[in-house]
Short mmCIF file of C-alpha atoms in Angstrom, two decimals:
data_model
loop_
_atom_site.label_atom_id
_atom_site.label_comp_id
_atom_site.label_asym_id
_atom_site.label_seq_id
_atom_site.Cartn_x
_atom_site.Cartn_y
_atom_site.Cartn_z
CA MET O 1 0.00 0.00 0.00
CA TYR O 2 1.31 3.42 -0.74
CA PRO O 3 -0.25 6.81 -0.06
CA ARG O 4 -1.89 8.07 -3.20
CA ARG O 5 -3.51 11.34 -2.33
CA LEU O 6 -2.64 13.79 0.38
CA LEU O 7 -4.90 16.62 1.40
CA THR O 8 -3.57 19.29 3.71
CA ASP O 9 -4.82 22.73 4.51
CA SER O 10 -3.45 25.95 5.75
CA VAL O 11 -5.18 29.22 6.52
CA ALA O 12 -5.51 30.31 2.92
CA LYS O 13 -5.76 27.16 0.85
CA VAL O 14 -6.22 23.41 0.57
CA ILE O 15 -3.34 21.52 -0.97
CA SER O 16 -4.08 18.31 -2.80
CA ASP O 17 -1.04 16.27 -3.77
CA GLU O 18 -1.39 13.17 -5.87
CA TYR O 19 1.31 10.54 -5.86
CA ILE O 20 1.90 8.10 -8.68
CA LEU O 21 4.27 5.23 -9.25
CA ALA O 22 6.59 6.65 -11.86
CA VAL O 23 9.42 5.37 -13.95
CA SER O 24 11.67 7.91 -15.69
CA ARG O 25 12.66 6.95 -19.21
CA GLY O 26 15.24 8.13 -21.66
CA SER O 27 14.69 8.78 -25.34
CA THR O 28 13.06 6.21 -27.63
CA VAL O 29 14.47 7.89 -30.74
CA PRO O 30 17.34 6.11 -32.49
CA PRO O 31 20.31 6.24 -32.11
CA ASN O 32 19.76 7.37 -28.49
CA ASP O 33 17.21 4.70 -27.63
CA HIS O 34 19.27 2.97 -24.96
CA GLY O 35 16.20 1.82 -23.08
CA ALA O 36 17.38 4.05 -20.24
CA VAL O 37 15.20 3.70 -17.15
CA ALA O 38 15.60 5.28 -13.73
CA VAL O 39 13.56 4.75 -10.57
CA ILE O 40 13.71 6.41 -7.18
CA ASP O 41 14.22 4.46 -3.97
CA GLY O 42 14.45 6.98 -1.16
CA GLN O 43 17.81 8.69 -1.57
CA THR O 44 18.97 6.15 -4.11
CA ILE O 45 18.49 6.30 -7.85
CA LYS O 46 18.47 2.96 -9.64
CA PHE O 47 19.52 3.37 -13.26
CA THR O 48 19.48 0.67 -15.96
CA PRO O 49 19.96 1.26 -19.68
CA PHE O 50 18.39 -1.95 -20.97
CA ARG O 51 20.28 -2.01 -24.25
CA THR O 52 23.53 -2.01 -22.29
CA ALA O 53 22.60 -4.39 -19.50
CA ASN O 54 19.38 -6.31 -19.00
CA VAL O 55 19.27 -6.18 -15.22
CA PRO O 56 15.93 -7.17 -13.68
CA PRO O 57 14.36 -5.17 -10.89
CA PRO O 58 14.83 -4.78 -7.93
CA MET O 59 18.48 -4.73 -8.99
CA ALA O 60 19.88 -2.13 -11.37
CA MET O 61 23.00 -1.66 -13.44
CA VAL O 62 24.02 1.35 -11.35
CA GLU O 63 22.71 2.61 -8.01
CA PHE O 64 23.81 6.02 -6.81
CA GLU O 65 22.87 8.20 -3.86
CA VAL O 66 21.86 11.80 -3.76
CA GLY O 67 22.12 13.81 -0.57
CA SER O 68 18.46 13.96 0.36
CA PRO O 69 15.23 12.16 -0.62
CA ALA O 70 14.87 12.21 -4.38
CA ILE O 71 11.73 13.62 -5.92
CA ASP O 72 12.02 13.31 -9.70
CA VAL O 73 14.46 12.15 -12.37
CA ALA O 74 14.69 13.33 -15.97
CA PHE O 75 16.85 12.40 -18.96
CA ALA O 76 18.30 14.75 -21.55
CA SER O 77 16.76 14.36 -25.00
CA ASP O 78 19.81 12.47 -26.30
CA CYS O 79 20.52 10.51 -23.11
CA THR O 80 23.74 12.41 -22.40
CA ALA O 81 22.64 13.58 -18.97
CA ILE O 82 20.41 12.72 -16.02
CA ALA O 83 18.95 15.36 -13.71
CA VAL O 84 17.86 14.28 -10.23
CA LEU O 85 15.64 16.66 -8.30
CA HIS O 86 15.83 16.14 -4.56
CA ARG O 87 14.75 17.97 -1.47
CA ASP O 88 17.84 20.14 -1.26
CA GLY O 89 18.39 20.88 -4.91
CA LEU O 90 19.30 19.39 -8.26
CA ASN O 91 22.11 17.03 -9.24
CA ILE O 92 23.15 16.71 -12.87
CA TYR O 93 25.03 13.64 -14.04
CA GLY O 94 26.72 13.08 -17.39
CA LEU O 95 26.29 9.90 -19.42
CA GLU O 96 28.68 8.73 -22.11
CA SER O 97 27.77 6.33 -24.87
CA LYS O 98 30.51 4.11 -26.23
CA GLY O 99 28.96 2.56 -29.30
CA LEU O 100 25.75 0.96 -28.13
CA ARG O 101 26.65 0.92 -24.45
CA LEU O 102 25.89 3.64 -21.93
CA SER O 103 28.33 4.37 -19.13
CA SER O 104 27.65 4.90 -15.44
CA PRO O 105 26.46 8.41 -14.58
CA LYS O 106 29.17 10.83 -13.44
CA LEU O 107 28.26 13.80 -11.29
CA ARG O 108 28.72 17.04 -13.22
CA GLU O 109 27.24 19.60 -10.91
CA SER O 110 25.14 19.95 -7.82
CA ILE O 111 22.84 22.95 -7.69
CA GLU O 112 21.10 24.31 -4.64
CA LEU O 113 17.75 25.75 -5.53
CA GLU O 114 16.68 28.95 -3.87
CA ARG O 115 14.29 28.01 -1.11
CA ALA O 116 11.30 30.06 -0.13
CA ILE O 117 10.98 31.36 3.39
CA SER O 118 8.19 29.04 4.30
CA ILE O 119 9.47 25.50 4.48
CA TYR O 120 5.99 24.10 4.10
CA GLU O 121 5.27 25.54 0.71
CA ASP O 122 8.37 25.33 -1.40
CA ALA O 123 8.26 21.64 -2.24
CA PRO O 124 9.98 20.86 -5.54
CA LEU O 125 7.71 18.77 -7.72
CA GLN O 126 9.19 17.83 -11.08
CA VAL O 127 12.18 18.28 -13.35
CA ALA O 128 12.35 18.12 -17.14
CA PHE O 129 14.89 18.62 -19.89
CA SER O 130 14.44 20.61 -23.05
CA GLY O 131 16.97 19.28 -25.50
CA GLN O 132 20.37 18.43 -24.09
CA HIS O 133 21.09 21.23 -21.67
CA GLU O 134 18.12 23.31 -20.67
CA ILE O 135 16.44 22.16 -17.46
CA TYR O 136 13.06 23.17 -16.06
CA VAL O 137 12.10 22.70 -12.41
CA LEU O 138 8.52 22.92 -11.16
CA ARG O 139 7.76 23.60 -7.55
CA GLU O 140 4.85 24.58 -5.35
CA GLY O 141 4.38 28.27 -4.85
CA THR O 142 3.42 30.32 -1.84
CA SER O 143 0.77 32.73 -3.03
CA GLU O 144 0.57 31.39 -6.56
CA PRO O 145 -0.15 27.77 -7.50
CA SER O 146 3.26 26.87 -8.85
CA LEU O 147 6.57 28.19 -10.02
CA LEU O 148 8.90 27.28 -12.79
CA CYS O 149 12.59 27.87 -13.04
CA THR O 150 14.87 27.43 -16.03
CA LEU O 151 18.52 26.48 -15.93
CA SER O 152 20.51 26.74 -19.15
CA ARG O 153 24.09 25.90 -19.81
CA PRO O 154 26.71 27.19 -19.53
CA GLY O 155 26.50 28.56 -15.98
CA GLN O 156 23.39 30.69 -15.93
CA GLU O 157 23.78 33.52 -13.45
CA SER O 158 20.41 33.99 -11.88
CA ARG O 159 17.78 31.32 -11.71
CA ALA O 160 14.61 33.21 -11.08
CA TRP O 161 11.39 31.48 -10.25
CA GLN O 162 8.48 32.50 -12.43
CA GLU O 163 4.81 32.04 -11.86
CA THR O 164 3.35 29.44 -14.14
CA ALA O 165 0.01 27.85 -14.92
CA ALA O 166 1.70 24.47 -15.17
CA SER O 167 0.69 21.72 -12.77
CA SER O 168 2.66 18.95 -14.38
CA LEU O 169 5.50 18.73 -16.90
CA ILE O 170 5.28 16.37 -19.85
CA ILE O 171 8.06 14.32 -21.35
CA HIS O 172 8.88 15.83 -24.72
CA SER O 173 12.06 15.39 -26.69
CA SER O 174 12.51 18.75 -28.29
CA ASP O 175 15.01 21.54 -28.21
CA ASP O 176 12.64 24.43 -27.97
CA GLY O 177 11.06 24.32 -24.57
CA ILE O 178 8.79 21.90 -22.78
CA VAL O 179 5.12 21.05 -22.73
CA ALA O 180 3.15 21.26 -19.50
CA GLN O 181 -0.38 20.56 -18.32
CA ASP O 182 -2.34 22.91 -16.15
CA ALA O 183 -4.72 21.77 -13.42
CA LEU O 184 -7.52 21.22 -15.96
CA GLY O 185 -5.47 19.22 -18.44
CA LYS O 186 -4.95 22.02 -20.95
CA LEU O 187 -1.51 21.98 -22.53
CA HIS O 188 0.92 24.87 -22.62
CA ARG O 189 4.18 25.21 -24.46
CA ILE O 190 6.81 26.81 -22.24
CA SER O 191 10.20 28.07 -23.32
CA SER O 192 12.71 30.24 -21.54
CA LEU O 193 11.13 33.25 -23.23
CA ASP O 194 7.42 32.74 -22.82
CA SER O 195 4.54 30.44 -22.18
CA THR O 196 1.77 29.91 -24.72
CA PRO O 197 -1.36 27.80 -24.41
CA MET O 198 -1.72 25.10 -27.05
CA PRO O 199 -4.94 24.13 -28.80
CA ILE O 200 -4.65 20.64 -27.32
CA ARG O 201 -6.16 19.49 -24.07
CA PHE O 202 -6.65 16.34 -22.12
CA PRO O 203 -10.02 15.49 -20.57
CA SER O 204 -8.44 16.28 -17.18
CA LEU O 205 -5.02 16.51 -15.55
CA LEU O 206 -3.41 13.18 -16.40
CA PRO O 207 -0.62 11.79 -14.19
CA TRP O 208 1.31 10.01 -16.95
CA ALA O 209 1.77 11.97 -20.16
CA SER O 210 3.98 12.10 -23.19
CA PHE O 211 4.20 14.38 -26.22
CA ILE O 212 5.55 13.91 -29.73
CA THR O 213 5.61 15.94 -32.90
CA LYS O 214 5.35 14.00 -36.12
CA GLY O 215 5.60 16.06 -39.27
CA ASP O 216 3.18 18.86 -38.59
CA GLN O 217 0.99 16.76 -36.33
CA ARG O 218 1.26 17.03 -32.58
CA PHE O 219 0.25 14.10 -30.41
CA ALA O 220 -0.19 14.34 -26.66
CA PHE O 221 -0.74 10.99 -24.96
CA GLY O 222 -1.99 10.72 -21.41
CA LEU O 223 -3.04 7.97 -19.04
CA SER O 224 -5.45 8.53 -16.20
CA ARG O 225 -5.42 6.74 -12.88
CA ASN O 226 -8.35 4.51 -13.91
CA GLY O 227 -6.74 3.29 -17.09
CA HIS O 228 -8.15 5.68 -19.68
CA LEU O 229 -5.60 6.38 -22.40
CA SER O 230 -6.17 9.62 -24.29
CA VAL O 231 -4.68 11.06 -27.44
CA ASN O 232 -5.20 14.82 -27.37
CA SER O 233 -8.87 15.00 -26.43
CA ARG O 234 -9.82 11.61 -27.80
CA GLN O 235 -10.05 8.49 -25.69
CA LEU O 236 -8.20 5.55 -27.18
CA ALA O 237 -8.51 2.79 -24.59
CA ARG O 238 -10.17 2.18 -21.27
CA ASN O 239 -8.05 -0.55 -19.80
CA CYS O 240 -4.53 0.69 -20.37
CA THR O 241 -1.92 -0.10 -17.74
CA SER O 242 1.17 1.55 -19.24
CA PHE O 243 2.31 3.15 -22.48
CA ILE O 244 5.38 4.32 -24.32
CA VAL O 245 5.84 6.39 -27.46
CA THR O 246 8.42 5.70 -30.18
CA PRO O 247 8.93 7.70 -33.40
CA SER O 248 6.67 5.26 -35.27
CA HIS O 249 4.28 3.84 -32.69
CA LEU O 250 2.30 4.26 -29.57
CA ILE O 251 2.72 1.03 -27.61
CA PHE O 252 0.56 0.24 -24.64
CA THR O 253 -0.27 -2.66 -22.37
CA THR O 254 -3.79 -3.47 -21.22
CA SER O 255 -5.25 -5.02 -18.12
CA ASN O 256 -6.20 -8.14 -20.07
CA HIS O 257 -2.55 -8.82 -20.82
CA LEU O 258 -2.24 -7.58 -24.37
CA VAL O 259 0.38 -5.36 -25.94
CA LYS O 260 -1.11 -3.04 -28.52
CA PHE O 261 0.66 -1.08 -31.22
CA VAL O 262 -0.81 2.00 -32.84
CA HIS O 263 0.93 3.33 -35.91
CA LEU O 264 1.47 7.08 -35.80
CA ALA O 265 0.79 8.63 -39.14
CA GLY O 266 2.22 11.95 -40.26
CA SER O 267 0.28 14.51 -42.18
CA GLU O 268 0.34 12.69 -45.48
CA ASP O 269 -2.50 10.42 -44.39
CA GLY O 270 -6.02 11.67 -44.07
CA GLU O 271 -6.60 10.47 -40.52
CA TYR O 272 -4.04 11.66 -38.04
CA LEU O 273 -3.93 8.44 -36.09
CA SER O 274 -4.06 5.19 -37.96
CA PRO O 275 -6.66 2.86 -36.45
CA TRP O 276 -4.55 -0.19 -37.22
CA SER O 277 -3.29 -2.00 -34.17
CA VAL O 278 -1.91 -5.44 -33.53
CA SER O 279 -2.51 -7.35 -30.34
CA LEU O 280 0.08 -9.76 -29.07
CA PRO O 281 -1.20 -12.02 -26.32
CA PHE O 282 1.35 -11.50 -23.62
CA PRO O 283 1.20 -11.36 -19.85
CA HIS O 284 1.36 -7.63 -19.03
CA MET W 1 13.70 -2.59 -31.93
CA SER W 2 13.01 -4.50 -28.77
CA LEU W 3 10.40 -4.06 -26.11
CA VAL W 4 11.05 -4.87 -22.46
CA LEU W 5 7.95 -5.92 -20.55
CA GLN W 6 7.55 -6.57 -16.86
CA MET W 7 5.46 -9.61 -15.94
CA PRO W 8 2.98 -9.62 -13.06
CA ARG W 9 5.53 -11.48 -10.94
CA GLY W 10 8.13 -8.79 -11.58
CA ASN W 11 10.44 -10.61 -13.97
CA LEU W 12 11.34 -9.02 -17.30
CA GLU W 13 10.76 -10.36 -20.80
CA THR W 14 12.23 -8.86 -23.98
CA ILE W 15 10.36 -9.29 -27.24
CA TYR W 16 11.05 -8.13 -30.78
CA PRO W 17 7.63 -7.21 -32.16
CA ARG W 18 7.32 -7.30 -35.91
CA ALA W 19 5.96 -3.78 -36.04
CA MET W 20 8.97 -2.34 -34.26
CA VAL W 21 11.49 -4.44 -36.17
CA LEU W 22 10.03 -3.35 -39.52
CA ALA W 23 9.95 0.27 -38.41
CA GLY W 24 13.58 -0.04 -37.38
CA ILE W 25 14.60 -1.57 -40.70
CA ARG W 26 12.77 1.13 -42.62
CA GLN W 27 14.56 3.76 -40.57
CA LEU W 28 17.95 2.17 -41.30
CA ILE W 29 17.18 2.04 -45.02
CA GLU W 30 16.22 5.70 -45.00
CA GLU W 31 19.56 6.46 -43.38
CA VAL W 32 21.25 4.48 -46.19
CA ASN W 33 22.58 2.06 -43.61
CA TYR W 34 22.07 -1.06 -45.70
CA GLY W 35 24.63 -3.01 -43.69
CA ALA W 36 22.68 -2.79 -40.45
CA ALA W 37 19.37 -3.21 -42.27
CA PHE W 38 20.62 -6.39 -43.90
CA SER W 39 21.90 -7.84 -40.60
CA THR W 40 18.62 -7.09 -38.94
CA CYS W 41 16.69 -8.75 -41.77
CA ARG W 42 18.80 -11.85 -41.27
CA THR W 43 18.62 -12.10 -37.49
CA GLN W 44 14.94 -11.21 -37.35
CA ARG W 45 13.99 -13.33 -40.37
CA VAL W 46 12.53 -10.46 -42.34
CA ASP W 47 12.12 -10.83 -46.09
CA MET W 48 15.06 -9.05 -47.71
CA ASN W 49 12.96 -7.70 -50.50
CA ILE W 50 12.24 -4.80 -48.17
CA LEU W 51 15.77 -3.52 -48.75
CA TYR W 52 14.75 -2.70 -52.30
CA ASP W 53 11.01 -2.26 -51.99
CA HIS W 54 11.01 0.37 -49.26
CA ARG W 55 13.07 2.81 -51.32
CA PRO W 56 13.46 1.40 -54.86
CA VAL W 57 14.99 4.49 -56.45
CA GLN W 58 17.38 5.03 -53.56
CA PHE W 59 18.50 1.41 -53.74
CA LEU W 60 19.29 1.58 -57.43
CA GLU W 61 21.24 4.78 -56.89
CA ASN W 62 23.19 3.22 -54.01
CA VAL W 63 24.00 -0.26 -55.25
CA GLY W 64 27.70 0.46 -54.72
CA VAL W 65 27.06 1.58 -51.15
CA PHE W 66 24.97 -1.53 -50.55
CA LEU W 67 27.73 -3.81 -51.78
CA ASP W 68 30.38 -2.00 -49.74
CA GLN W 69 28.34 -2.19 -46.57
CA VAL W 70 27.20 -5.78 -46.90
CA LYS W 71 30.72 -6.83 -47.95
CA ASP W 72 30.54 -10.59 -47.66
CA ALA W 73 29.86 -12.38 -50.96
CA ALA W 74 27.83 -15.06 -49.21
CA ASN W 75 25.54 -12.40 -47.80
CA ILE W 76 25.12 -10.74 -51.17
CA ASP W 77 24.23 -14.12 -52.66
CA LEU W 78 21.69 -14.56 -49.90
CA PHE W 79 20.11 -11.23 -50.78
CA LEU W 80 20.05 -11.94 -54.50
CA SER W 81 18.50 -15.36 -54.07
CA SER W 82 15.70 -13.91 -51.97
CA LEU W 83 14.64 -11.36 -54.57
CA ARG W 84 11.21 -11.94 -55.98
CA TYR W 85 9.16 -10.21 -58.59
CA CYS W 86 6.43 -9.35 -56.12
CA SER W 87 6.45 -5.99 -54.48
CA HIS W 88 6.19 -5.61 -50.70
CA SER W 89 5.20 -2.01 -50.82
CA SER W 90 2.20 -0.85 -48.82
CA ASP W 91 0.34 0.15 -51.99
CA PRO W 92 -1.85 -2.87 -52.86
CA ARG W 93 -1.87 -1.97 -56.53
CA GLU W 94 1.87 -2.54 -56.73
CA ARG W 95 1.86 -5.81 -54.91
CA TYR W 96 1.03 -8.20 -57.71
CA PRO W 97 1.68 -6.56 -61.06
CA SER W 98 -0.16 -8.35 -63.79
#
């Protein structure tokens, strides 16, 4: 059993935090598709690039500690770096690929994030990469719902926190900013310069989400807690247990032990999402 | 081109789904990496006609590149012997020319 929803209140507001079981993944785009996976275990990060070493859980190819309880892990778009967000700040590790193999992470820098005065309301929430170097950190705000901070390389001087509508950051392998959901599931594109709402929305705020651009089509995939898989505003499946997006396919598993493939079509086809899918009977 | 799945008991299984393997081979052909595409066709038992059919014009323009990358004469023989006059393109009209 693990706590899934926490409700707390202070004088001015009610805070509702939802917790999900999350696995951080690296890129699925060749040639950087190392099958990189990272999970958090307290102050330890367990990292396994499956193309390098097929190590079954609960073991991992590499386990490394950060100084305080880890909160979120993100990979750079080309798997050359891992960012670990923890209670005291952000650690950035470098990854080297030698041919098809990925090395152990090496600590590059350790950043302390400016903490707000109130220790109850500055909780860091998520971290995400834009491209190879730019990092976004989302945290709870004091008077505003949440704050976003951008770190760019090399050595950015001031890292100012900015108010943002974002409630959750979405995995997106692109060089020009990140995609985020607000509390209602509407998507925003955020770059270091500005934040613009996108004409895409989910039915509601979805805990697991991914975003890909294919030609001039943009696909946002999201999975709700009760197994509803959505593509933009459209529901695709009701019994989905997990999903992953590659350049050609959306792949998802269902609660009746099938793996389904959906071919992602670019703009040359009439329908933006090909209805063809193949089911492989397979336990989860 | 592989997919790692976790079973209900927690153990991992790796599969090579046809859809992903074909997508991977198409990608390699588009990158003019016929060597890797050929090896993948062999290990994954994919019909080698795809090496020509996916990009016919590109193949004919890069026959030299193909031969340099595949290198081994036995492999080239294998490719030649698998060629059939039956297109594998996705367009059904091209599949069985009359």
